[in-house]
Amino acid sequence: MAKLTNYIAYESPETSFSQIGHLDIEKNTIQPLSFFSGTPVKNLYQVIEAGSPDKLVAAGPPISADRVKILPIISGRDVLAVGKNYMEHAKEFNSSGFDSSDKVDRPSHPVIFTKRGTSIIAHREDILLHEDFTSTADYEGEIGVILGKSGFRIKEEDAWEYVWGYTIINDVTARERQRDHKQFFIGKSADTYCPIGPIAVPKEDLPKTLRVQTYVNGELRQDSTTEDLIFPIPKLLAVMSAGQTLQPGDVLATGTPAGVGIGRQPPVFLKSGDEISISVTGLGTLTNQIAQPNQSNISVSRIKTTSAFELNNASKTAGGRAGLRMVNGKPISYHKIGSGNENIVFAHGLGGTKDYWTPLISTLSLAHSATLHLYDFEGHGLSPTHPLSQLSIESLAADLAGIFETAGISTSAPATLFAHSMSCLVAIKFSLNNPGLVKRLVLLNPPPSPLPQASGSLFLARAALVRTKGMVAIVDAAVDASTSDFSKRNNPLAIAATRLSLLGQDPEAYAKACHALSSARTRLEVEKLAAETFIITGKEDRFSTPSLCEEYKNRIKGSRLLELENVGHWLVFEDTRGLATAIRGII
């Protein structure tokens, strides 16, 4: 079986995520790769860290390379580079008038510089000339060495142990900037000045000597091999690691042969429309075209779309991209069931999800007679949350308003609103703000309003605990405190469902919701509720106690209170049929 080691990075057409595949150069197809576990390979850093290519397997059918977006084979760091490392190029550069680094042809020490990570682009992406920056843009075809493990003070005789493999680099250069600044960084690091790829290949799958050839508009300009390096790769690694640690995945551009634009008489510089193709033994061909004037800068757009933040609770929805609806400017998991004239909206509580309501909906066959709107509030269930987004009863009420808007609910046809636990406060806040949108309010296990300081401190402590120890640290105590003794003895399914609901939460997102609940210190004016209100709790609920719910009943004009025997805070899980019987009398 042929080895699958022509590693190429591309954007998955299914997920839009970066993925690694094997490029069949002759067929121009990409074979997606995964680890034996089935997990797709995301980037070359993972390939390098995995070690053996035997840990990777084909995953699915090959796809045409022309139908996907090719990405830089490796990115995210500055590229290490060497100047004047081929003798004939050192001569042409020294005599060009652009070399301010030395007065002799052959350097006494390797000329080391870096190319900024923001200069990296992929195969077939356009190179910007930056006419206001330079009038002397030049090409340099190079072989890039990729490190396979970290190294400090690497000995020359051991250096090959640190080399993982190779790729191709075009070290595009603004010659007058290179000259005038008397160092290479500025002239080498302009946006798009580091095309890299299209593939990377382990050294074991390549010959010892590699040949590099550069063509400009089909004309051969450079042609040499690694045998011609002034400072061979082991020497370069020894020099570079003498005082610094090299990292796995570091890329070292090893220098360019003779034949660059400044070496011609007269010098020839790159212009719009020029195509540069660099071929290396076993690495295929890296091809890029010089962009037309005023073409947009892809480096700027990439940086603008890059964030130091990651969404919490996003892994279940492919990074917050799949199956979500924008509600109130946030990605929310929203589900609509049924098509009846009656609209019913369900809001789950802390530690719950929209699926909390499923047993009740099924038992009552509600989807046959009404249109049901279920959603996961921010950070819970399938809905992600951004680290900068602060949850509060007010913010969740605003999101609930977005759900009503998404559902198309209006004052001409108001809805029934079910809420559980913490979301009862959200539902009350929303109903007070939007009295014409809710005709019937069903509150299951409502917390006190305002929340007592002791309870607030308890939820803050719980938030701190899950942030450091995870959901597993609180699940036993939470289940024990919130379910009835009867359920613990006789209803293991309810206990398991409650545990699974809690353990399925993202710890950080759950902690944020705990903060929101702990800060609910403002007394809600439930006396002003216009909707017909029903309050249901369990007689063994230690948080939403019968006496608390009796107080709510007395404060809310015309409301009714129902108390279920032998259940605690998770009514739907603990007594689905009893709850369904109570609700039949309501709707």
Coordinates of C-alpha atoms in Angstrom, one line a residue:
M1 CA 0.0 0.0 0.0
A2 CA 1.3 3.4 -1.0
K3 CA 2.3 5.7 1.8
L4 CA 0.0 8.6 2.6
T5 CA 2.7 11.1 3.5
N6 CA 2.3 13.9 1.0
Y7 CA 0.7 16.0 3.7
I8 CA -1.4 18.9 2.6
A9 CA -3.6 21.3 4.6
Y10 CA -7.0 22.3 3.3
E11 CA -10.3 23.6 4.5
S12 CA -12.8 20.9 5.0
P13 CA -15.9 21.5 2.7
E14 CA -18.1 19.9 5.4
T15 CA -16.9 21.8 8.5
S16 CA -14.8 24.7 7.2
F17 CA -12.1 23.6 9.6
S18 CA -8.5 23.1 8.8
Q19 CA -7.7 19.4 8.0
I20 CA -4.7 17.4 6.8
G21 CA -4.9 15.0 3.8
H22 CA -2.5 13.2 1.4
L23 CA -2.0 14.9 -2.0
D24 CA -1.8 12.5 -4.9
I25 CA 0.3 14.8 -7.1
E26 CA -0.5 12.9 -10.4
K27 CA -4.2 12.7 -9.9
N28 CA -4.5 16.1 -8.1
T29 CA -6.7 14.6 -5.4
I30 CA -6.6 14.8 -1.6
Q31 CA -7.2 11.8 0.5
P32 CA -8.5 13.0 3.9
L33 CA -6.6 11.5 6.9
S34 CA -7.6 10.7 10.4
F35 CA -5.9 9.0 13.3
F36 CA -6.8 5.4 14.1
S37 CA -9.3 6.7 16.6
G38 CA -11.3 8.2 13.7
T39 CA -10.4 11.8 14.7
P40 CA -9.6 14.0 11.7
V41 CA -6.0 15.3 11.6
K42 CA -6.3 19.1 12.0
N43 CA -2.8 20.4 11.2
L44 CA 0.8 19.4 10.6
Y45 CA 1.8 20.0 14.2
Q46 CA -0.4 17.1 15.1
V47 CA 1.2 14.9 12.4
I48 CA 4.6 15.8 13.8
E49 CA 3.7 15.1 17.4
A50 CA 2.0 11.8 16.5
G51 CA 5.3 10.6 15.4
S52 CA 4.8 7.6 13.0
P53 CA 2.8 8.0 9.9
D54 CA 1.4 4.5 10.7
K55 CA -0.9 6.2 13.2
L56 CA -2.7 7.9 10.3
V57 CA -5.2 6.3 8.0
A58 CA -7.4 7.2 5.0
A59 CA -10.8 8.6 6.0
G60 CA -13.4 8.7 3.4
P61 CA -13.1 9.0 -0.4
P62 CA -10.5 11.3 -2.1
I63 CA -11.6 14.7 -3.1
S64 CA -10.4 16.9 -6.0
A65 CA -7.8 19.4 -4.9
D66 CA -9.4 22.0 -7.2
R67 CA -12.7 21.8 -5.2
V68 CA -11.2 22.8 -1.8
K69 CA -9.4 25.8 -0.4
I70 CA -5.7 24.9 0.0
L71 CA -4.2 26.3 3.2
P72 CA -0.5 26.9 4.2
I73 CA 0.9 23.5 5.1
I74 CA 2.1 25.0 8.4
S75 CA 1.6 28.5 9.9
G76 CA 1.2 30.3 13.2
R77 CA 4.9 31.0 13.8
D78 CA 7.7 33.1 12.2
V79 CA 9.8 31.2 9.7
L80 CA 13.5 30.9 10.5
A81 CA 15.7 31.6 7.5
V82 CA 19.2 31.6 6.2
G83 CA 20.7 34.1 3.7
K84 CA 23.6 33.7 1.3
N85 CA 23.8 29.9 1.7
Y86 CA 24.5 28.9 -1.9
M87 CA 27.9 30.1 -3.1
E88 CA 26.9 31.3 -6.6
H89 CA 23.9 33.2 -5.1
A90 CA 26.2 34.7 -2.4
K91 CA 28.4 36.0 -5.3
E92 CA 25.5 37.5 -7.3
F93 CA 24.0 39.1 -4.2
N94 CA 27.2 40.6 -3.0
S95 CA 27.8 42.2 -6.4
S96 CA 24.2 43.4 -6.9
G97 CA 24.5 46.5 -4.8
F98 CA 21.7 45.3 -2.5
D99 CA 23.9 43.4 0.0
S100 CA 24.6 45.5 3.1
S101 CA 25.3 42.5 5.3
D102 CA 28.9 41.8 4.3
K103 CA 31.8 42.8 2.1
V104 CA 32.8 39.3 1.0
D105 CA 31.1 36.7 -1.1
R106 CA 31.3 33.8 1.3
P107 CA 29.9 34.5 4.7
S108 CA 32.0 33.5 7.7
H109 CA 28.9 32.6 9.7
P110 CA 25.3 31.7 8.7
V111 CA 23.3 34.8 8.0
I112 CA 20.2 34.2 10.1
F113 CA 16.9 36.1 9.9
T114 CA 13.2 35.5 10.3
K115 CA 10.1 36.0 8.1
R116 CA 7.1 37.1 10.0
G117 CA 4.3 34.6 10.4
T118 CA 1.8 37.1 8.9
S119 CA 3.7 36.8 5.6
I120 CA 2.7 33.2 5.1
I121 CA 0.3 32.3 2.3
A122 CA -0.7 29.1 0.6
H123 CA -0.1 27.5 -2.7
R124 CA -2.0 29.3 -5.5
E125 CA -2.7 32.4 -3.3
D126 CA -1.6 35.7 -4.8
I127 CA 1.5 37.6 -3.8
L128 CA 1.0 41.4 -3.3
L129 CA 3.7 43.6 -4.8
H130 CA 3.1 46.4 -2.2
E131 CA 4.0 49.1 -4.8
D132 CA 4.1 51.8 -2.1
F133 CA 6.5 49.7 -0.1
T134 CA 8.9 48.4 -2.8
S135 CA 9.7 48.6 -6.5
T136 CA 12.2 45.7 -6.3
A137 CA 10.2 42.6 -5.3
D138 CA 12.2 39.5 -6.0
Y139 CA 11.7 35.7 -5.7
E140 CA 13.8 33.1 -3.9
G141 CA 13.0 29.4 -4.3
E142 CA 14.0 27.5 -1.2
I143 CA 13.8 24.2 0.6
G144 CA 12.2 24.5 4.1
V145 CA 13.4 22.1 6.8
I146 CA 10.7 21.2 9.4
L147 CA 11.8 20.3 12.9
G148 CA 10.4 17.1 14.5
K149 CA 11.3 17.6 18.1
S150 CA 12.6 20.3 20.4
G151 CA 16.3 20.8 20.5
F152 CA 18.8 22.9 22.5
R153 CA 22.5 23.0 21.7
I154 CA 22.0 20.3 19.0
K155 CA 25.2 18.6 18.0
E156 CA 25.9 18.5 14.3
E157 CA 26.4 14.7 14.4
D158 CA 22.9 14.3 16.0
A159 CA 21.1 17.0 13.9
W160 CA 19.3 14.7 11.5
E161 CA 17.4 13.2 14.5
Y162 CA 15.7 16.6 14.9
V163 CA 14.6 16.9 11.3
W164 CA 11.1 15.8 10.6
G165 CA 10.9 16.6 6.9
Y166 CA 10.7 19.3 4.2
T167 CA 8.4 21.7 2.4
I168 CA 8.9 24.4 -0.3
I169 CA 9.2 28.2 0.5
N170 CA 9.3 31.2 -1.8
D171 CA 11.3 33.8 0.2
V172 CA 9.9 36.8 -1.6
T173 CA 12.0 39.9 -0.9
A174 CA 11.8 43.7 -1.2
R175 CA 15.5 44.2 -2.2
E176 CA 15.8 48.0 -1.4
R177 CA 14.3 47.4 2.0
Q178 CA 16.7 44.6 2.6
R179 CA 19.6 46.9 1.6
D180 CA 18.5 50.1 3.3
H181 CA 17.7 48.6 6.7
K182 CA 21.0 46.7 6.7
Q183 CA 19.2 43.6 7.9
F184 CA 16.7 41.3 6.2
F185 CA 13.6 41.2 8.4
I186 CA 11.7 44.2 7.0
G187 CA 12.4 43.3 3.4
K188 CA 11.4 39.7 3.9
S189 CA 8.3 40.0 6.0
A190 CA 5.8 42.0 4.0
D191 CA 2.3 40.4 3.9
T192 CA 2.1 37.5 1.4
Y193 CA 5.9 37.3 1.1
C194 CA 6.2 33.8 2.3
P195 CA 4.3 31.3 0.1
I196 CA 4.7 27.8 1.6
G197 CA 3.7 24.3 0.5
P198 CA 1.8 22.8 -1.1
I199 CA 2.9 19.8 0.8
A200 CA 5.2 18.6 3.5
V201 CA 6.9 15.2 3.4
P202 CA 8.9 13.3 6.1
K203 CA 12.6 13.0 5.4
E204 CA 12.3 9.2 5.3
D205 CA 10.2 9.4 2.2
L206 CA 12.6 11.7 0.3
P207 CA 16.1 11.2 -1.2
K208 CA 19.1 12.5 0.7
T209 CA 19.8 15.1 -1.9
L210 CA 17.0 17.5 -2.9
R211 CA 16.9 19.5 -6.1
V212 CA 15.2 23.0 -6.2
Q213 CA 14.2 24.6 -9.4
T214 CA 12.4 28.0 -9.8
Y215 CA 10.5 29.0 -12.9
V216 CA 9.1 32.5 -13.6
N217 CA 6.5 32.5 -16.3
G218 CA 7.7 29.1 -17.4
E219 CA 11.4 30.2 -17.7
L220 CA 13.9 28.2 -15.6
R221 CA 15.7 30.8 -13.3
Q222 CA 17.1 28.7 -10.5
D223 CA 18.5 25.2 -10.4
S224 CA 20.6 23.6 -7.6
T225 CA 20.7 20.9 -4.9
T226 CA 21.2 20.7 -1.2
E227 CA 24.8 19.4 -2.0
D228 CA 25.6 23.1 -2.9
L229 CA 24.7 24.5 0.5
I230 CA 27.6 26.5 2.1
F231 CA 26.3 25.6 5.6
P232 CA 24.6 22.2 5.5
I233 CA 21.5 21.6 7.5
P234 CA 23.2 20.0 10.6
K235 CA 25.5 23.0 10.9
L236 CA 22.5 25.4 10.6
L237 CA 20.6 23.5 13.4
A238 CA 23.7 23.5 15.6
V239 CA 24.2 27.3 15.2
M240 CA 20.5 28.2 15.7
S241 CA 20.1 26.0 18.8
A242 CA 23.3 27.1 20.5
G243 CA 21.5 29.6 22.7
Q244 CA 17.8 28.9 22.0
T245 CA 15.4 26.0 22.0
L246 CA 14.0 25.0 18.6
Q247 CA 10.5 23.7 18.7
P248 CA 8.7 20.9 16.9
G249 CA 7.1 22.4 13.8
D250 CA 9.7 25.2 13.4
V251 CA 10.5 25.8 9.8
L252 CA 13.9 26.8 8.6
A253 CA 14.3 28.2 5.0
T254 CA 17.7 27.0 4.0
G255 CA 18.7 29.6 1.5
T256 CA 18.2 30.2 -2.3
P257 CA 20.4 29.3 -5.2
A258 CA 21.7 31.7 -7.9
G259 CA 19.3 33.0 -10.4
V260 CA 17.2 35.6 -8.6
G261 CA 16.1 38.8 -10.3
I262 CA 18.8 41.0 -9.0
G263 CA 21.4 38.6 -10.4
R264 CA 20.3 39.3 -14.0
Q265 CA 21.7 42.0 -16.2
P266 CA 19.9 44.3 -15.9
P267 CA 18.0 43.2 -12.8
V268 CA 14.5 42.0 -13.4
F269 CA 11.9 42.4 -10.7
L270 CA 8.5 40.9 -10.3
K271 CA 5.4 42.5 -11.8
S272 CA 1.7 42.0 -11.8
G273 CA 0.7 38.8 -13.5
D274 CA 4.0 37.0 -13.1
E275 CA 3.8 33.4 -12.1
I276 CA 6.5 31.8 -9.9
S277 CA 6.7 28.0 -9.6
I278 CA 9.2 26.3 -7.4
S279 CA 9.7 22.6 -7.7
V280 CA 11.6 20.4 -5.3
T281 CA 12.3 16.7 -5.5
G282 CA 9.4 14.7 -4.0
L283 CA 7.6 17.9 -2.8
G284 CA 5.7 18.8 -6.0
T285 CA 5.5 22.4 -7.1
L286 CA 4.6 25.6 -5.2
T287 CA 2.9 28.1 -7.5
N288 CA 1.9 31.7 -6.9
Q289 CA 1.0 34.6 -9.1
I290 CA 1.8 38.3 -8.5
A291 CA -1.5 40.1 -7.7
Q292 CA -3.0 42.9 -9.7
P293 CA -2.7 46.4 -8.3
N294 CA -5.2 47.3 -5.5
Q295 CA -6.0 43.6 -4.8
S296 CA -7.2 43.1 -1.3
N297 CA -4.7 41.9 1.3
I298 CA -5.6 38.4 2.5
S299 CA -3.2 38.7 5.5
V300 CA -5.3 41.6 6.9
S301 CA -8.6 39.7 6.5
R302 CA -7.1 36.6 8.1
I303 CA -5.9 38.6 11.1
K304 CA -9.2 40.3 11.5
T305 CA -11.0 37.0 11.6
T306 CA -8.6 35.5 14.1
S307 CA -9.5 35.8 17.8
A308 CA -7.6 34.9 21.0
F309 CA -11.0 33.8 22.4
E310 CA -12.7 30.4 21.9
L311 CA -16.3 29.8 22.4
N312 CA -17.2 27.8 25.5
N313 CA -19.5 24.8 25.0
A314 CA -18.9 24.8 21.2
S315 CA -17.4 21.4 20.5
K316 CA -20.8 19.8 20.2
T317 CA -21.7 22.0 17.3
A318 CA -18.5 22.0 15.3
G319 CA -17.1 25.0 17.0
G320 CA -20.4 26.8 17.2
R321 CA -21.1 26.6 13.5
A322 CA -23.5 23.7 13.0
G323 CA -27.2 23.6 13.7
L324 CA -27.5 26.9 15.5
R325 CA -29.7 29.9 14.9
M326 CA -28.6 33.5 15.5
V327 CA -31.0 34.8 18.2
N328 CA -30.4 38.2 19.7
G329 CA -27.0 38.3 18.1
K330 CA -25.9 35.0 19.6
P331 CA -25.7 31.4 18.2
I332 CA -28.5 29.5 20.0
S333 CA -29.8 26.0 19.6
Y334 CA -33.5 26.4 18.7
H335 CA -35.9 23.7 17.8
K336 CA -39.5 24.0 16.5
I337 CA -41.9 21.1 16.7
G338 CA -45.4 20.8 15.5
S339 CA -47.6 23.2 13.5
G340 CA -50.7 23.8 15.6
N341 CA -52.2 27.3 16.1
E342 CA -51.2 27.4 19.8
N343 CA -47.6 28.5 20.5
I344 CA -45.9 27.1 23.5
V345 CA -42.3 28.2 24.5
F346 CA -40.2 26.1 26.8
A347 CA -37.3 27.5 28.9
H348 CA -35.1 25.0 30.8
G349 CA -33.3 25.7 34.1
L350 CA -29.8 25.7 35.4
G351 CA -28.0 22.5 34.5
G352 CA -30.8 21.5 32.0
T353 CA -31.3 21.6 28.3
K354 CA -34.2 21.9 25.9
D355 CA -34.4 18.1 26.0
Y356 CA -35.5 18.3 29.6
W357 CA -39.0 18.9 28.3
T358 CA -39.1 15.9 26.0
P359 CA -40.8 13.4 28.4
L360 CA -43.5 15.9 29.2
I361 CA -44.1 16.8 25.6
S362 CA -44.3 13.2 24.6
T363 CA -46.6 12.2 27.4
L364 CA -49.0 15.0 26.6
S365 CA -48.7 14.6 22.8
L366 CA -48.3 18.4 22.6
A367 CA -46.7 18.4 19.2
H368 CA -50.0 17.2 17.7
S369 CA -52.0 20.2 18.9
A370 CA -49.6 23.1 19.2
T371 CA -46.4 24.6 17.8
L372 CA -43.6 24.1 20.3
H373 CA -40.5 26.2 20.6
L374 CA -37.6 24.8 22.5
Y375 CA -34.1 26.3 23.0
D376 CA -30.9 25.9 25.0
F377 CA -30.1 29.1 26.8
E378 CA -26.7 30.6 26.3
G379 CA -23.9 28.2 27.3
H380 CA -26.2 25.3 28.1
G381 CA -27.1 22.2 26.0
L382 CA -25.9 23.0 22.4
S383 CA -25.7 26.7 22.7
P384 CA -22.2 28.1 23.0
T385 CA -21.1 31.2 25.0
H386 CA -18.4 33.7 24.4
P387 CA -15.9 34.4 27.2
L388 CA -16.8 38.1 27.0
S389 CA -20.5 37.5 27.3
Q390 CA -21.8 38.1 30.8
L391 CA -24.9 36.2 31.7
S392 CA -27.6 37.7 33.8
I393 CA -31.3 37.3 34.3
E394 CA -31.7 40.4 32.1
S395 CA -29.5 39.1 29.3
L396 CA -31.3 35.7 29.3
A397 CA -34.6 37.6 29.2
A398 CA -33.4 39.5 26.2
D399 CA -32.5 36.2 24.6
L400 CA -35.9 34.8 25.4
A401 CA -37.4 37.9 23.6
G402 CA -35.2 36.8 20.6
I403 CA -36.8 33.4 20.7
F404 CA -40.3 34.9 20.7
E405 CA -39.2 37.0 17.7
T406 CA -37.7 34.0 15.9
A407 CA -40.9 32.0 16.6
G408 CA -43.0 34.8 15.1
I409 CA -45.1 35.2 18.3
S410 CA -47.0 38.5 18.5
T411 CA -49.5 40.3 20.7
S412 CA -52.3 39.2 18.4
A413 CA -51.5 35.5 19.2
P414 CA -49.7 35.4 22.5
A415 CA -48.0 32.2 23.7
T416 CA -47.9 29.9 26.7
L417 CA -44.5 30.0 28.4
F418 CA -43.2 27.1 30.4
A419 CA -40.1 27.7 32.6
H420 CA -38.1 25.6 35.0
S421 CA -36.0 26.6 37.9
M422 CA -33.7 29.6 37.2
S423 CA -35.5 30.3 33.9
C424 CA -38.6 31.1 36.0
L425 CA -36.9 34.3 36.9
V426 CA -36.1 34.9 33.2
A427 CA -39.6 34.1 32.2
I428 CA -41.1 36.5 34.8
K429 CA -38.7 39.2 33.8
F430 CA -39.6 38.7 30.1
S431 CA -43.3 38.6 30.9
L432 CA -43.1 41.9 32.9
N433 CA -41.3 43.5 30.0
N434 CA -43.6 42.1 27.3
P435 CA -47.0 41.6 28.9
G436 CA -48.8 41.2 25.6
L437 CA -46.8 38.3 24.4
V438 CA -47.5 35.8 27.2
K439 CA -51.1 34.7 27.9
R440 CA -50.2 31.9 30.2
L441 CA -47.2 31.4 32.4
V442 CA -46.3 28.0 33.9
L443 CA -43.5 28.2 36.5
L444 CA -41.9 24.9 37.6
N445 CA -39.9 25.1 40.7
P446 CA -39.3 28.9 40.7
P447 CA -36.3 30.2 42.8
P448 CA -36.9 33.0 45.4
S449 CA -36.8 36.6 44.2
P450 CA -34.7 38.2 45.3
L451 CA -32.2 35.4 45.8
P452 CA -31.0 35.3 49.4
Q453 CA -27.4 36.2 50.0
A454 CA -26.6 32.8 51.4
S455 CA -28.0 31.1 48.3
G456 CA -26.0 33.5 46.1
S457 CA -22.8 32.6 47.9
L458 CA -23.6 28.9 47.5
F459 CA -23.9 29.3 43.7
L460 CA -20.7 31.4 43.5
A461 CA -18.9 28.7 45.4
R462 CA -20.3 26.1 43.0
A463 CA -19.1 28.2 40.1
A464 CA -15.6 28.3 41.5
L465 CA -15.6 24.6 42.1
V466 CA -16.6 23.6 38.6
R467 CA -14.1 26.0 37.1
T468 CA -11.3 24.2 38.9
K469 CA -12.6 20.6 39.2
G470 CA -15.2 20.2 36.5
M471 CA -18.8 19.1 36.7
V472 CA -17.9 15.9 38.3
A473 CA -17.0 17.8 41.5
I474 CA -20.5 19.0 42.1
V475 CA -22.8 16.4 40.5
D476 CA -23.2 14.2 43.5
A477 CA -24.1 17.0 45.9
A478 CA -26.3 18.8 43.4
V479 CA -28.3 15.6 42.6
D480 CA -28.6 14.7 46.3
A481 CA -29.8 18.2 47.2
S482 CA -32.3 18.6 44.3
T483 CA -34.0 15.3 44.1
S484 CA -36.4 13.7 46.6
D485 CA -35.7 10.8 48.8
F486 CA -38.4 8.9 47.1
S487 CA -36.8 9.4 43.7
K488 CA -33.4 8.3 45.1
R489 CA -35.0 5.1 46.4
N490 CA -37.5 4.3 43.6
N491 CA -36.7 6.2 40.5
P492 CA -33.1 5.4 39.3
L493 CA -34.0 6.6 35.8
A494 CA -34.8 10.1 37.1
I495 CA -31.5 10.2 39.1
A496 CA -29.5 9.1 36.1
A497 CA -31.3 11.7 33.8
T498 CA -30.5 14.4 36.3
R499 CA -26.8 13.3 36.6
L500 CA -26.4 13.1 32.8
S501 CA -28.0 16.5 32.3
L502 CA -25.5 18.1 34.8
L503 CA -22.5 16.1 33.6
G504 CA -23.3 17.1 30.0
Q505 CA -22.8 20.8 30.7
D506 CA -19.7 22.7 29.9
P507 CA -18.1 23.7 33.2
E508 CA -17.2 27.3 32.3
A509 CA -20.7 27.9 30.8
Y510 CA -22.4 26.3 33.8
A511 CA -20.3 28.5 36.1
K512 CA -21.4 31.6 34.2
A513 CA -25.0 30.6 34.7
C514 CA -24.4 30.1 38.4
H515 CA -23.0 33.7 38.5
A516 CA -26.1 34.9 36.7
L517 CA -28.4 33.2 39.3
S518 CA -26.2 34.4 42.2
S519 CA -26.6 38.0 41.1
A520 CA -30.5 37.8 40.9
R521 CA -30.8 40.2 43.9
T522 CA -33.5 42.5 42.5
R523 CA -37.0 41.7 43.7
L524 CA -39.1 41.0 40.7
E525 CA -42.5 42.7 40.8
V526 CA -44.5 39.6 40.2
E527 CA -47.6 41.4 41.4
K528 CA -47.7 43.2 38.0
L529 CA -47.8 40.0 35.9
A530 CA -50.7 40.1 33.5
A531 CA -50.5 36.5 32.3
E532 CA -52.5 33.7 33.8
T533 CA -50.0 32.1 36.1
F534 CA -49.6 28.5 37.3
I535 CA -46.9 27.5 39.9
I536 CA -45.9 23.9 40.3
T537 CA -43.3 22.5 42.7
G538 CA -42.4 19.3 44.5
K539 CA -43.2 18.9 48.1
E540 CA -39.6 17.8 48.7
D541 CA -38.0 20.6 46.8
R542 CA -35.5 22.2 49.2
F543 CA -34.8 25.2 46.9
S544 CA -38.3 26.1 45.5
T545 CA -40.0 25.1 48.7
P546 CA -43.8 24.8 48.9
S547 CA -43.8 27.8 51.4
L548 CA -41.9 29.9 48.9
C549 CA -44.3 28.9 46.1
E550 CA -47.3 29.7 48.4
E551 CA -45.8 33.2 48.8
Y552 CA -45.6 33.5 45.0
K553 CA -49.2 32.4 44.8
N554 CA -50.2 35.1 47.2
R555 CA -48.3 37.8 45.4
I556 CA -49.5 36.9 41.9
K557 CA -53.1 37.8 41.4
G558 CA -55.3 34.9 40.3
S559 CA -52.4 32.4 40.2
R560 CA -52.7 28.7 41.1
L561 CA -50.3 26.5 43.0
L562 CA -49.9 22.8 42.5
E563 CA -47.7 20.6 44.7
L564 CA -46.6 17.2 43.6
E565 CA -46.0 14.4 46.2
N566 CA -42.6 12.6 46.5
V567 CA -40.7 14.8 44.1
G568 CA -38.0 17.5 44.4
H569 CA -36.6 20.1 42.0
W570 CA -36.5 18.1 38.7
L571 CA -40.2 17.6 38.2
V572 CA -40.2 16.3 34.6
F573 CA -37.6 13.6 35.4
E574 CA -39.0 12.7 38.8
D575 CA -42.7 12.4 38.0
T576 CA -43.5 12.9 34.3
R577 CA -47.0 11.4 34.6
G578 CA -47.9 13.3 37.7
L579 CA -46.8 16.5 36.2
A580 CA -48.6 15.7 32.9
T581 CA -51.8 15.1 34.8
A582 CA -51.5 18.5 36.6
I583 CA -50.7 20.3 33.3
R584 CA -53.7 18.7 31.5
G585 CA -55.9 20.8 33.7
I586 CA -54.0 23.9 32.7
I587 CA -53.8 23.6 28.9

